[in-house]
Tab-separated table of C-alpha atoms and ligand atoms in Angstrom:
chain	number	residue	atom	x	y	z
A	1	MET	CA	86.454	133.501	71.862
A	2	ILE	CA	89.730	131.242	72.803
A	3	GLU	CA	89.901	128.456	70.436
A	4	THR	CA	90.503	125.400	72.600
A	5	ILE	CA	90.150	122.902	69.883
A	6	GLN	CA	88.911	122.491	66.119
A	7	TRP	CA	88.399	120.098	63.508
A	8	THR	CA	90.015	121.115	60.398
A	9	ASP	CA	90.835	119.736	56.910
A	10	SER	CA	94.686	119.592	57.941
A	11	GLY	CA	93.854	117.490	61.384
A	12	VAL	CA	92.659	118.287	64.742
A	13	VAL	CA	94.021	121.882	65.983
A	14	MET	CA	94.610	122.473	69.847
A	15	ILE	CA	96.085	125.530	71.421
A	16	ASP	CA	99.206	124.253	73.290
A	17	GLN	CA	98.306	124.322	77.052
A	18	THR	CA	101.626	123.552	78.104
A	19	ARG	CA	103.337	126.596	76.513
A	20	LEU	CA	100.680	129.016	77.794
A	21	PRO	CA	100.903	131.806	78.794
A	22	ARG	CA	104.460	132.511	77.381
A	23	GLU	CA	103.542	131.272	74.048
A	24	GLU	CA	100.544	131.007	71.739
A	25	VAL	CA	101.224	128.129	69.742
A	26	TYR	CA	98.799	125.886	67.986
A	27	VAL	CA	99.472	122.162	67.291
A	28	THR	CA	97.815	119.957	64.552
A	29	CYS	CA	97.152	116.316	65.191
A	30	THR	CA	97.053	114.210	62.140
A	31	ASP	CA	96.503	111.117	63.538
A	32	HIS	CA	94.905	109.426	66.817
A	33	LEU	CA	98.206	108.643	68.486
A	34	GLU	CA	98.966	112.366	68.226
A	35	VAL	CA	95.755	113.312	70.042
A	36	ALA	CA	96.151	110.444	72.459
A	37	GLU	CA	99.650	111.799	73.101
A	38	ALA	CA	98.372	115.414	73.425
A	39	ILE	CA	95.520	114.550	76.088
A	40	ARG	CA	98.390	112.505	78.094
A	41	SER	CA	100.796	115.287	77.968
A	42	MET	CA	98.261	117.763	78.781
A	43	VAL	CA	98.638	119.840	75.578
A	44	ILE	CA	94.976	119.555	76.153
A	45	ARG	CA	93.500	119.376	79.174
A	46	GLY	CA	90.294	119.877	81.515
A	47	ALA	CA	87.434	117.217	81.377
A	48	PRO	CA	85.122	118.484	78.677
A	49	ALA	CA	87.834	119.468	76.192
A	50	ILE	CA	89.371	116.044	76.931
A	51	GLY	CA	86.221	114.675	75.814
A	52	VAL	CA	85.922	116.617	72.733
A	53	ALA	CA	89.545	115.698	71.807
A	54	ALA	CA	88.726	111.998	72.303
A	55	ALA	CA	85.890	112.391	69.991
A	56	MET	CA	87.873	113.958	67.535
A	57	GLY	CA	90.854	111.758	67.942
A	58	ILE	CA	88.515	108.557	67.152
A	59	ALA	CA	87.100	110.527	63.865
A	60	LEU	CA	90.605	111.230	62.922
A	61	GLY	CA	91.863	107.705	63.434
A	62	MET	CA	89.101	106.242	61.366
A	63	GLN	CA	90.070	108.831	58.575
A	64	ARG	CA	93.467	107.494	58.389
A	65	ALA	CA	91.901	103.934	58.968
A	66	ASP	CA	91.919	101.305	55.952
A	67	SER	CA	89.313	99.091	57.566
A	68	VAL	CA	86.216	99.082	60.328
A	69	SER	CA	87.997	96.411	62.068
A	70	GLN	CA	90.514	99.210	63.336
A	71	PHE	CA	87.864	101.156	65.606
A	72	ASP	CA	88.509	99.282	68.833
A	73	GLU	CA	92.207	99.974	68.787
A	74	ILE	CA	91.731	103.442	68.069
A	75	CYS	CA	89.192	103.804	70.781
A	76	GLU	CA	91.861	101.904	73.175
A	77	ALA	CA	94.861	104.258	72.132
A	78	ILE	CA	92.408	107.320	73.386
A	79	ARG	CA	90.908	105.350	76.351
A	80	SER	CA	94.385	104.501	78.043
A	81	THR	CA	95.252	108.646	78.254
A	82	ARG	CA	94.373	110.052	81.230
A	83	PRO	CA	91.673	107.836	83.822
A	84	THR	CA	89.876	110.386	86.118
A	85	ALA	CA	87.982	112.581	83.711
A	86	VAL	CA	84.842	110.592	83.006
A	87	ASN	CA	84.143	112.881	79.822
A	88	LEU	CA	86.939	110.873	78.237
A	89	PHE	CA	85.029	107.734	78.544
A	90	TRP	CA	81.865	109.461	77.804
A	91	ALA	CA	82.732	110.680	74.571
A	92	ILE	CA	84.401	107.279	73.428
A	93	GLN	CA	80.801	105.632	74.243
A	94	ARG	CA	79.010	108.283	72.220
A	95	MET	CA	81.245	107.798	69.077
A	96	ARG	CA	80.836	103.932	69.296
A	97	SER	CA	77.105	104.216	69.709
A	98	VAL	CA	77.707	105.957	66.376
A	99	PHE	CA	79.748	103.291	65.022
A	100	ASP	CA	77.339	100.520	66.069
A	101	GLU	CA	74.385	102.315	64.634
A	102	LEU	CA	76.449	102.048	61.268
A	103	GLY	CA	77.075	98.419	61.186
A	104	GLY	CA	77.495	96.887	57.801
A	105	ARG	CA	77.834	100.437	55.983
A	106	GLU	CA	80.928	101.430	53.961
A	107	LEU	CA	83.672	103.174	55.370
A	108	PRO	CA	83.328	106.438	53.580
A	109	GLU	CA	80.204	106.790	55.193
A	110	ILE	CA	81.344	105.845	58.715
A	111	ARG	CA	84.062	108.119	58.532
A	112	GLU	CA	81.915	111.098	57.561
A	113	ARG	CA	79.233	110.187	60.354
A	114	LEU	CA	81.941	109.933	63.036
A	115	VAL	CA	83.661	113.490	62.002
A	116	SER	CA	80.226	115.058	62.265
A	117	GLU	CA	79.393	113.524	65.563
A	118	ALA	CA	82.983	114.798	66.904
A	119	ILE	CA	82.128	118.449	65.331
A	120	GLN	CA	78.812	118.215	67.030
A	121	ILE	CA	80.384	117.443	70.307
A	122	ARG	CA	82.319	120.395	70.250
A	123	LEU	CA	79.475	122.831	69.560
A	124	GLU	CA	77.061	121.069	72.120
A	125	ASP	CA	79.548	121.723	74.639
A	126	ILE	CA	79.866	125.376	74.153
A	127	ALA	CA	76.141	125.629	74.286
A	128	ILE	CA	76.197	123.658	77.541
A	129	ASN	CA	78.639	125.676	79.003
A	130	GLN	CA	76.705	128.688	78.070
A	131	CYS	CA	73.597	127.004	80.085
A	132	ILE	CA	75.827	126.274	82.977
A	133	GLY	CA	76.639	129.949	83.046
A	134	LYS	CA	73.338	130.791	83.173
A	135	ASN	CA	72.210	128.600	85.559
A	136	GLY	CA	74.899	129.399	87.914
A	137	ALA	CA	75.015	133.356	87.632
A	138	ALA	CA	72.242	133.886	89.987
A	139	LEU	CA	74.148	132.045	92.792
A	140	ILE	CA	77.353	134.540	92.711
A	141	PRO	CA	77.044	137.307	95.346
A	142	ASP	CA	77.490	140.608	93.963
A	143	GLY	CA	80.196	142.729	94.776
A	144	LYS	CA	82.315	140.036	96.092
A	145	THR	CA	85.354	137.762	95.007
A	146	VAL	CA	85.018	134.577	93.485
A	147	LEU	CA	87.872	132.029	94.349
A	148	THR	CA	88.480	129.432	91.600
A	149	HIS	CA	90.903	126.499	91.762
A	150	CYS	CA	92.686	125.276	88.570
A	151	ASN	CA	91.231	125.812	85.169
A	152	ALA	CA	87.752	125.317	84.438
A	153	GLY	CA	87.557	128.066	81.674
A	154	ALA	CA	87.500	127.749	77.824
A	155	LEU	CA	90.692	126.245	77.889
A	156	ALA	CA	89.216	123.282	79.755
A	157	THR	CA	86.169	123.103	77.748
A	158	ALA	CA	85.469	123.699	74.006
A	159	GLY	CA	84.757	127.242	75.142
A	160	TYR	CA	83.275	129.482	77.350
A	161	GLY	CA	83.967	127.110	80.441
A	162	THR	CA	82.019	125.642	83.293
A	163	ALA	CA	83.256	127.350	86.659
A	164	LEU	CA	84.548	130.356	84.538
A	165	GLY	CA	81.464	130.056	82.375
A	166	VAL	CA	79.503	131.035	85.477
A	167	ILE	CA	81.867	133.992	86.328
A	168	ARG	CA	81.238	135.186	82.906
A	169	ALA	CA	77.606	134.775	82.869
A	170	ALA	CA	77.317	136.686	86.401
A	171	ILE	CA	79.277	139.542	84.967
A	172	ALA	CA	77.191	139.427	81.619
A	173	SER	CA	74.328	139.690	83.877
A	174	GLY	CA	75.719	143.143	85.680
A	175	LYS	CA	77.417	141.650	88.875
A	176	LYS	CA	80.543	143.335	90.018
A	177	ILE	CA	82.754	140.679	90.706
A	178	ASP	CA	86.399	139.906	90.491
A	179	VAL	CA	88.359	136.542	90.344
A	180	PHE	CA	91.075	135.090	93.011
A	181	ALA	CA	92.762	132.175	91.263
A	182	ASP	CA	94.625	129.662	93.170
A	183	GLU	CA	98.076	128.819	91.381
A	184	THR	CA	97.333	125.173	91.567
A	185	ARG	CA	100.555	123.414	92.163
A	186	PRO	CA	102.076	121.384	90.388
A	187	PHE	CA	100.900	122.030	86.973
A	188	LEU	CA	99.950	125.752	87.573
A	189	GLN	CA	96.796	125.820	85.739
A	190	GLY	CA	95.513	128.615	87.835
A	191	ALA	CA	98.584	130.642	87.430
A	192	ARG	CA	99.061	129.851	83.676
A	193	LEU	CA	95.815	129.394	82.207
A	194	THR	CA	93.069	130.889	84.318
A	195	ILE	CA	94.596	134.409	84.770
A	196	TRP	CA	95.800	134.433	80.914
A	197	GLU	CA	92.457	133.318	80.022
A	198	LEU	CA	90.604	135.979	82.730
A	199	GLN	CA	93.201	138.568	81.349
A	200	HIS	CA	92.127	137.857	77.597
A	201	ASP	CA	88.470	138.833	78.624
A	202	ARG	CA	89.590	141.516	81.175
A	203	ILE	CA	87.974	139.977	83.830
A	204	PRO	CA	89.620	141.481	87.002
A	205	ALA	CA	91.625	138.236	88.566
A	206	THR	CA	94.342	138.105	90.999
A	207	LEU	CA	96.496	135.001	91.266
A	208	ILE	CA	97.415	133.728	94.813
A	209	THR	CA	99.583	130.831	95.946
A	210	ASP	CA	97.456	127.650	96.811
A	211	ASN	CA	98.393	127.937	100.510
A	212	MET	CA	96.722	131.709	100.712
A	213	ALA	CA	93.450	130.378	99.970
A	214	GLY	CA	92.306	130.006	103.917
A	215	HIS	CA	93.608	133.114	104.695
A	216	PHE	CA	91.496	134.820	102.158
A	217	LEU	CA	88.591	132.614	103.047
A	218	HIS	CA	88.933	133.778	106.474
A	219	SER	CA	88.929	137.517	105.440
A	220	GLY	CA	85.482	137.982	104.424
A	221	ARG	CA	86.211	139.095	101.053
A	222	ILE	CA	85.458	135.718	99.098
A	223	GLY	CA	81.904	135.544	98.479
A	224	CYS	CA	81.550	131.972	96.858
A	225	VAL	CA	84.199	129.482	95.263
A	226	VAL	CA	83.204	127.901	92.144
A	227	VAL	CA	85.425	124.983	90.626
A	228	GLY	CA	84.657	122.334	87.757
A	229	ALA	CA	84.828	118.662	87.963
A	230	ASP	CA	86.371	115.622	86.308
A	231	ARG	CA	83.934	113.206	87.954
A	232	ILE	CA	80.804	113.092	90.061
A	233	ALA	CA	79.634	110.079	91.861
A	234	ALA	CA	76.006	109.136	92.332
A	235	ASN	CA	76.213	110.637	95.946
A	236	GLY	CA	77.524	114.089	94.901
A	237	ASP	CA	81.241	113.492	95.919
A	238	VAL	CA	83.454	115.323	93.344
A	239	ALA	CA	86.791	114.644	91.796
A	240	ASN	CA	88.704	117.477	90.758
A	241	LYS	CA	92.130	119.009	90.515
A	242	ILE	CA	94.426	118.089	93.399
A	243	GLY	CA	93.848	120.664	96.216
A	244	THR	CA	90.057	121.314	95.511
A	245	TYR	CA	89.193	119.160	98.706
A	246	SER	CA	91.180	121.891	100.774
A	247	VAL	CA	89.487	124.984	99.358
A	248	ALA	CA	86.132	122.892	100.211
A	249	VAL	CA	86.791	122.132	103.757
A	250	LEU	CA	88.037	125.988	104.119
A	251	ALA	CA	85.197	127.243	102.498
A	252	LYS	CA	82.860	125.152	105.153
A	253	GLU	CA	84.755	126.114	108.160
A	254	ASN	CA	84.561	129.884	106.949
A	255	ASN	CA	80.561	129.462	105.840
A	256	VAL	CA	81.795	130.267	102.145
A	257	PRO	CA	79.318	128.362	99.758
A	258	PHE	CA	81.136	126.087	97.331
A	259	TYR	CA	79.848	125.348	94.079
A	260	VAL	CA	80.950	122.879	91.279
A	261	ALA	CA	79.973	123.588	87.715
A	262	ALA	CA	79.768	120.746	85.439
A	263	PRO	CA	78.093	119.293	82.292
A	264	ILE	CA	75.974	116.105	82.876
A	265	SER	CA	78.672	114.215	80.977
A	266	THR	CA	80.477	114.695	84.081
A	267	LEU	CA	78.141	112.752	86.188
A	268	ASP	CA	79.088	109.115	86.668
A	269	LEU	CA	76.305	107.634	88.494
A	270	SER	CA	77.745	104.296	87.870
A	271	LEU	CA	79.609	104.952	90.780
A	272	ALA	CA	78.368	104.958	94.297
A	273	SER	CA	80.570	107.352	95.849
A	274	ARG	CA	84.366	108.702	95.910
A	275	GLN	CA	86.139	105.326	96.994
A	276	GLN	CA	85.409	103.979	93.483
A	277	ILE	CA	87.036	107.009	91.519
A	278	PRO	CA	90.260	106.225	89.825
A	279	ILE	CA	92.827	108.875	90.623
A	280	GLU	CA	95.456	109.584	87.971
A	281	GLN	CA	99.097	109.648	89.312
A	282	ARG	CA	101.365	111.660	87.454
A	283	ALA	CA	105.004	111.956	86.678
A	284	ALA	CA	107.230	113.073	89.755
A	285	ALA	CA	109.192	115.645	87.752
A	286	GLU	CA	105.860	117.658	87.789
A	287	VAL	CA	106.494	117.979	91.564
A	288	THR	CA	110.215	118.021	91.463
A	289	HIS	CA	110.782	120.412	88.764
A	290	PHE	CA	109.773	124.173	88.069
A	291	HIS	CA	110.065	124.872	84.039
A	292	GLY	CA	112.647	122.256	83.652
A	293	VAL	CA	114.639	123.420	86.736
A	294	ALA	CA	115.373	120.973	89.662
A	295	VAL	CA	113.765	122.247	93.209
A	296	ALA	CA	114.186	119.118	95.015
A	297	PRO	CA	117.316	116.905	95.740
A	298	GLU	CA	117.933	114.300	92.912
A	299	GLY	CA	116.349	110.900	93.787
A	300	THR	CA	113.278	112.778	96.093
A	301	GLU	CA	110.514	110.422	96.630
A	302	VAL	CA	107.444	111.926	95.343
A	303	ALA	CA	103.589	111.563	95.521
A	304	ASN	CA	101.975	113.455	92.584
A	305	PRO	CA	98.055	112.535	92.799
A	306	ALA	CA	96.532	114.921	89.679
A	307	PHE	CA	93.137	114.770	91.739
A	308	ASP	CA	91.300	114.630	94.897
A	309	VAL	CA	87.775	113.852	95.775
A	310	THR	CA	85.554	116.332	97.839
A	311	PRO	CA	83.185	114.308	99.803
A	312	ASN	CA	79.247	115.591	98.980
A	313	ARG	CA	78.827	117.474	102.545
A	314	TYR	CA	81.195	120.299	101.481
A	315	VAL	CA	79.516	120.791	98.416
A	316	THR	CA	76.718	123.556	98.443
A	317	ALA	CA	75.331	122.905	94.965
A	318	ILE	CA	76.478	121.137	91.448
A	319	ILE	CA	75.460	123.557	88.446
A	320	THR	CA	74.687	121.784	85.232
A	321	GLU	CA	73.139	122.829	81.703
A	322	ARG	CA	69.850	121.131	83.219
A	323	GLY	CA	69.706	123.036	86.511
A	324	VAL	CA	71.167	123.306	90.071
A	325	ALA	CA	71.295	120.301	92.233
A	326	ARG	CA	71.375	120.250	95.861
A	327	ALA	CA	71.822	117.747	98.899
A	328	PRO	CA	70.586	114.744	98.878
A	329	TYR	CA	72.601	114.256	95.515
A	330	SER	CA	71.530	110.643	95.313
A	331	GLU	CA	67.947	111.835	94.695
A	332	THR	CA	68.777	115.182	92.792
A	333	LEU	CA	71.471	114.186	90.571
A	334	PRO	CA	69.100	111.188	88.900
A	335	LYS	CA	66.455	113.723	88.634
A	336	LEU	CA	68.612	116.008	86.738
A	337	ILE	CA	69.801	113.334	84.358
A	338	GLY	CA	65.831	112.406	83.867
B	1	MRU	O1	94.416	117.859	85.103
B	1	MRU	P1	93.810	118.772	84.490
B	1	MRU	O2	93.854	120.217	84.123
B	1	MRU	O3	92.908	118.183	83.168
B	1	MRU	O4	92.451	119.047	85.391
B	1	MRU	C1	91.517	119.862	85.177
B	1	MRU	C2	90.463	120.007	86.285
B	1	MRU	O5	90.484	119.368	87.407
B	1	MRU	C3	89.407	120.797	85.928
B	1	MRU	O6	88.757	121.609	87.106
B	1	MRU	C4	87.982	120.055	85.531
B	1	MRU	O7	88.537	119.112	84.256
B	1	MRU	C5	87.132	120.568	84.877
B	1	MRU	S1	87.385	121.603	83.402
B	1	MRU	C6	86.009	122.243	82.980
């Protein structure tokens, strides 16, 4: 299995996703500020992986802290990294609940409990993804191609993946499928990470540029689309990597089912709909440059929203570890949460 993130005695070890696929390099973060920077710079990325990193960052911060009063400032450093993936805030809240329960206890006990909680979040995430895979496998048409966007795989989680977990589980159940991966401009998660990960597992994968998706969705070859999510509002609107919305519209136009695979921790039922989902804006250089080489004139005005929101009417189903939800999502999602 690909190890995305691990807790070790020397710190939080992550595979550096900015350097894949050219180099397989691991970085060790030795304090919470390094973890925060790893999240911000996308050394680690993908909503569930960001959640695990946040939890481990807080645990690490408290290992280095000399007073319990530093907890809030450590959480704040982690919180201010990336705004869209709700798993970040979910993980901070979960760590805070443990911290609050231990009110009045000595620092060594607090440290130990926070470390075990962060390790537990990582383990749970892998198990959750395997459940998502099992729940979604039946939806994947046999003998067809699955189109995916961005990377919602082992690299975007603690392991196994959400969208790629569904694909892995479908293959494990005996289905003969292959994968088309959108390259996912501008950060190229599809080209760099999804293809690397699928090759690692010997899953047949073909890389296409983002603007080829319509052509292949129209061709009849694609049996379904499966993507991950960064935040899902109460009505089933789905925030995911920029370009997901276009794929969803093209899928509907061509009668191809569009599935979203995500853990319950990606649901944000406190937000009624897409208008309230914060969208991260990233640096212009991600658009104007390609591996450090400028592809646009100097001084070019750039828009670089990292995510878009797919309205619920394009979403055929949402696959979670607790089951599969279909419209009307404002009724089915709360039932899944229970
Ligand atoms: O900017 P990124 O690479 O963190 O965006 C990742 C995505 O959009 C993923 O599809 C999403 O987080 C789900 S990962 C299981």
